[in-house]
Amino acid sequence: MNIKLSEGSGGREMNSLVRDFRKILKVTGEWKHTDNDAAIVKINDDEYVCMTSDSFVVDPIFFPGGNIGDLAFCGTVNDLLVMGCYPKGLSLSFVIEEGFPKKDLDKILESIQAWSKKTTIPIVTGDTKVMEKGKLDKIIINTTAVGICTKEEIIDREVERGDKIILSGGLGEHAVALLSKRFDYETSIKSDSAPLVEELTMVKKQIKQAKDPTRGGLAATLNEFASKYNAIIEIDETSIPIKKEVKSVTKLLGLDPYVLACEGRFVCTVGKDKADDVLKELKVFNKDAAIIGEVKEIKSKKPEVLLLTKIGKRILHEPSGNIVPRIC
Amino acid sequence: MNIKLSEGSGGREMNSLVRDFRKILKVTGEWKHTDNDAAIVKINDDEYVCMTSDSFVVDPIFFPGGNIGDLAFCGTVNDLLVMGCYPKGLSLSFVIEEGFPKKDLDKILESIQAWSKKTTIPIVTGDTKVMEKGKLDKIIINTTAVGICTKEEIIDREVERGDKIILSGGLGEHAVALLSKRFDYETSIKSDSAPLVEELTMVKKQIKQAKDPTRGGLAATLNEFASKYNAIIEIDETSIPIKKEVKSVTKLLGLDPYVLACEGRFVCTVGKDKADDVLKELKVFNKDAAIIGEVKEIKSKKPEVLLLTKIGKRILHEPSGNIVPRIC
């Protein structure tokens, strides 16, 4: 048995591989959320350390709206932010192919520095390795973030029947921007890659659960929510924000926007009485933010995500297959 | 200008590249030792968070005495241990080439699990990416460690003239074991890859500075010590522990054992009155441990590392050039 591309795609095959890893690694002890993107551990009366790590292998490394450096900063920072924890520092490790142009490396570093300055999250440690020409496709970056937070700050509150599901902006923009370089088409769409600092700072006290829909997209995130609460979640297709151009490009390429990775969006659950307020606040940052559905049931025997379409209801499954390799 | 192999070798060229990175990244703020392998930040009255990150690109991935998983666990854990901080958790990120055998991945994971169990340092979070066949040479692992410690625990005490330099075991064993696979020779030498948990727990209160001589080897580590304290350090060549077989293999291959990466050794400075005690304790773990020299001067205008040989003194320079690519 050999590793397949699909096992890195963020869908069913990857989740199964990671479960195999966990069986061997036997993760135990005082850390929580170790099956999540970020893990957390209590260090004293009311302080927690949060940690998350991601490696970035995006191809191409430069694309409309960003580069691998933007993704490496924002992707990892967002994984802590959606937990409710503000990163205190970020490590930055490069593996570079021999012969890689230094001017490209400088551009990548400048992007990282710009976000670091804007968010005041410093790069505090790192590592640099070089592999012989032909042994690596250009460059890989790993970033790991660590943060300290209080219990109150952690976004992990009990979900109830009737809670609303909000998406903070349009789907598919990162993928459409990135693929324009691979498939050589013109597009006005830019990657949505950005740190979710301001949006989450604004609404973090009012929301119950949050997750950034990266690999596996909205479909993976909603299925994760459903499985965590044994919930039945119903989403209204007509309310899901997808820009017109994204719709037509994905249709042309035969891609499903619900499984494509976003790099600057989050999905959250909110009590129904607070949903309109949260939406209003999120619309300040992105006018495409929308209430896309609600939690129909919790503790169900058959947790699932249902998609209301013009022609009826269908199940929105956990994605599987290759989706788009090396999207981040 | 393009990236050269030597810029990942742990010597002068890499240090220069990392200085360039730091110019762009403008690392500032409350974190300390950000120019070191591990960075540290105060989080409350007497608690510090420590963080270190490393990517492993070793070739071959299996070698006498270990595999890339052993290195990924031990290398990163050691970078915190030599700071005096016991890791609280480790992240584990894989980038894997499509087609990589799952049984090899299992072996790597089992090695990591064995160390995790032995040291009680859990793997708490991670990431898995897959690159298309031919785009990556087999597998890359990033591990990042985070720990909490008190000020008293941090091994960073003022160095004085007369302090002794101790090396915890023989040089060159990892390199000789690894290269036996690349150059196809037989050897009884095994990689020294191991976490420095017990040795450092035993002596951490008595030593002043500690560092694991990985890429760039003993030469890089001693030059770092010299430059930190503007010190003149004198090392006695006859006292440096190098196994007979390591000596003959490195001679045959034309390699300098002083610049080769160790993966389970550390170098420390100790007050002269405590040196014999520390040595005695370290010899329990490795009988090759030795006092190899001393600090002759501090605050010198011309910091350097001098090597006393049978035919006179010579400067032991910061290493440069390719050394051994992908040794860790």
mmCIF file of N, CA, C and O in Angstrom, chain B residues 34-66:
data_model
loop_
_atom_site.group_PDB
_atom_site.id
_atom_site.type_symbol
_atom_site.label_atom_id
_atom_site.label_comp_id
_atom_site.label_asym_id
_atom_site.label_seq_id
_atom_site.Cartn_x
_atom_site.Cartn_y
_atom_site.Cartn_z
ATOM 1 N N THR B 34 15.857 34.849 19.813
ATOM 2 C CA THR B 34 15.252 34.589 18.501
ATOM 3 C C THR B 34 16.331 34.333 17.445
ATOM 4 O O THR B 34 16.013 33.924 16.342
ATOM 5 N N ASP B 35 17.586 34.574 17.780
ATOM 6 C CA ASP B 35 18.662 34.246 16.842
ATOM 7 C C ASP B 35 19.247 32.867 17.161
ATOM 8 O O ASP B 35 20.238 32.452 16.597
ATOM 9 N N ASN B 36 18.629 32.178 18.079
ATOM 10 C CA ASN B 36 19.095 30.873 18.519
ATOM 11 C C ASN B 36 18.191 29.779 17.936
ATOM 12 O O ASN B 36 17.260 30.064 17.206
ATOM 13 N N ASP B 37 18.431 28.518 18.311
ATOM 14 C CA ASP B 37 17.576 27.436 17.820
ATOM 15 C C ASP B 37 16.213 27.447 18.491
ATOM 16 O O ASP B 37 15.240 26.931 17.934
ATOM 17 N N ALA B 38 16.144 27.988 19.717
ATOM 18 C CA ALA B 38 14.864 28.027 20.422
ATOM 19 C C ALA B 38 14.636 29.438 20.953
ATOM 20 O O ALA B 38 15.564 30.091 21.422
ATOM 21 N N ALA B 39 13.399 29.901 20.868
ATOM 22 C CA ALA B 39 13.070 31.250 21.336
ATOM 23 C C ALA B 39 12.229 31.134 22.600
ATOM 24 O O ALA B 39 11.591 30.112 22.856
ATOM 25 N N ILE B 40 12.213 32.215 23.380
ATOM 26 C CA ILE B 40 11.595 32.139 24.698
ATOM 27 C C ILE B 40 10.880 33.457 24.998
ATOM 28 O O ILE B 40 11.324 34.519 24.576
ATOM 29 N N VAL B 41 9.749 33.353 25.676
ATOM 30 C CA VAL B 41 9.003 34.573 26.012
ATOM 31 C C VAL B 41 8.388 34.419 27.403
ATOM 32 O O VAL B 41 7.906 33.344 27.771
ATOM 33 N N LYS B 42 8.424 35.502 28.172
ATOM 34 C CA LYS B 42 7.855 35.509 29.519
ATOM 35 C C LYS B 42 6.337 35.579 29.401
ATOM 36 O O LYS B 42 5.823 36.392 28.639
ATOM 37 N N ILE B 43 5.616 34.729 30.139
ATOM 38 C CA ILE B 43 4.156 34.809 30.049
ATOM 39 C C ILE B 43 3.518 35.247 31.362
ATOM 40 O O ILE B 43 2.400 35.723 31.384
ATOM 41 N N ASN B 44 4.197 35.050 32.475
ATOM 42 C CA ASN B 44 3.751 35.652 33.731
ATOM 43 C C ASN B 44 4.916 35.694 34.713
ATOM 44 O O ASN B 44 6.057 35.430 34.311
ATOM 45 N N ASP B 45 4.651 36.023 35.963
ATOM 46 C CA ASP B 45 5.725 36.325 36.917
ATOM 47 C C ASP B 45 6.980 35.467 36.772
ATOM 48 O O ASP B 45 8.081 35.981 36.695
ATOM 49 N N ASP B 46 6.794 34.154 36.786
ATOM 50 C CA ASP B 46 8.001 33.331 36.660
ATOM 51 C C ASP B 46 7.818 32.162 35.699
ATOM 52 O O ASP B 46 8.349 31.079 35.904
ATOM 53 N N GLU B 47 7.029 32.404 34.655
ATOM 54 C CA GLU B 47 6.874 31.340 33.667
ATOM 55 C C GLU B 47 7.223 31.840 32.269
ATOM 56 O O GLU B 47 6.876 32.962 31.890
ATOM 57 N N TYR B 48 7.887 30.966 31.537
ATOM 58 C CA TYR B 48 8.306 31.275 30.184
ATOM 59 C C TYR B 48 7.780 30.204 29.232
ATOM 60 O O TYR B 48 7.695 29.041 29.613
ATOM 61 N N VAL B 49 7.425 30.621 28.018
ATOM 62 C CA VAL B 49 7.126 29.656 26.954
ATOM 63 C C VAL B 49 8.349 29.585 26.049
ATOM 64 O O VAL B 49 8.925 30.614 25.682
ATOM 65 N N CYS B 50 8.734 28.377 25.706
ATOM 66 C CA CYS B 50 9.885 28.124 24.848
ATOM 67 C C CYS B 50 9.388 27.445 23.578
ATOM 68 O O CYS B 50 8.476 26.616 23.646
ATOM 69 N N MET B 51 9.990 27.758 22.445
ATOM 70 C CA MET B 51 9.527 27.190 21.180
ATOM 71 C C MET B 51 10.695 26.950 20.243
ATOM 72 O O MET B 51 11.598 27.783 20.148
ATOM 73 N N THR B 52 10.671 25.824 19.558
ATOM 74 C CA THR B 52 11.714 25.538 18.569
ATOM 75 C C THR B 52 11.124 24.706 17.433
ATOM 76 O O THR B 52 10.173 23.951 17.641
ATOM 77 N N SER B 53 11.670 24.858 16.235
ATOM 78 C CA SER B 53 11.117 24.183 15.063
ATOM 79 C C SER B 53 12.234 23.684 14.154
ATOM 80 O O SER B 53 13.249 24.364 13.988
ATOM 81 N N ASP B 54 12.067 22.509 13.590
ATOM 82 C CA ASP B 54 13.047 21.958 12.656
ATOM 83 C C ASP B 54 12.366 21.137 11.574
ATOM 84 O O ASP B 54 11.426 20.398 11.865
ATOM 85 N N SER B 55 12.878 21.239 10.359
ATOM 86 C CA SER B 55 12.419 20.371 9.279
ATOM 87 C C SER B 55 13.516 19.363 8.979
ATOM 88 O O SER B 55 14.700 19.710 8.993
ATOM 89 N N PHE B 56 13.122 18.131 8.702
ATOM 90 C CA PHE B 56 14.083 17.050 8.491
ATOM 91 C C PHE B 56 13.967 16.517 7.069
ATOM 92 O O PHE B 56 12.880 16.162 6.626
ATOM 93 N N VAL B 57 15.121 16.489 6.391
ATOM 94 C CA VAL B 57 15.167 16.132 4.969
ATOM 95 C C VAL B 57 16.213 15.039 4.741
ATOM 96 O O VAL B 57 16.723 14.877 3.641
ATOM 97 N N VAL B 58 16.534 14.307 5.787
ATOM 98 C CA VAL B 58 17.665 13.373 5.753
ATOM 99 C C VAL B 58 17.565 12.373 4.593
ATOM 100 O O VAL B 58 16.471 11.937 4.220
ATOM 101 N N ASP B 59 18.724 12.034 4.038
ATOM 102 C CA ASP B 59 18.818 11.079 2.937
ATOM 103 C C ASP B 59 19.981 10.147 3.201
ATOM 104 O O ASP B 59 21.106 10.611 3.334
ATOM 105 N N PRO B 60 19.819 8.829 3.318
ATOM 106 C CA PRO B 60 18.555 8.077 3.233
ATOM 107 C C PRO B 60 17.707 8.243 4.498
ATOM 108 O O PRO B 60 18.223 8.652 5.534
ATOM 109 N N ILE B 61 16.422 7.848 4.379
ATOM 110 C CA ILE B 61 15.531 8.036 5.532
ATOM 111 C C ILE B 61 15.678 6.927 6.574
ATOM 112 O O ILE B 61 15.295 7.118 7.709
ATOM 113 N N PHE B 62 16.230 5.774 6.184
ATOM 114 C CA PHE B 62 16.555 4.711 7.154
ATOM 115 C C PHE B 62 18.067 4.512 7.163
ATOM 116 O O PHE B 62 18.685 4.460 6.094
ATOM 117 N N PHE B 63 18.655 4.395 8.336
ATOM 118 C CA PHE B 63 20.115 4.269 8.443
ATOM 119 C C PHE B 63 20.440 3.508 9.730
ATOM 120 O O PHE B 63 19.568 3.374 10.605
ATOM 121 N N PRO B 64 21.662 3.013 9.884
ATOM 122 C CA PRO B 64 21.984 2.258 11.099
ATOM 123 C C PRO B 64 21.752 3.107 12.353
ATOM 124 O O PRO B 64 22.319 4.187 12.480
ATOM 125 N N GLY B 65 20.893 2.606 13.216
ATOM 126 C CA GLY B 65 20.645 3.316 14.473
ATOM 127 C C GLY B 65 19.443 4.234 14.458
ATOM 128 O O GLY B 65 19.153 4.881 15.470
ATOM 129 N N GLY B 66 18.722 4.287 13.326
ATOM 130 C CA GLY B 66 17.549 5.156 13.344
ATOM 131 C C GLY B 66 16.945 5.437 11.991
ATOM 132 O O GLY B 66 17.308 4.828 10.975
#
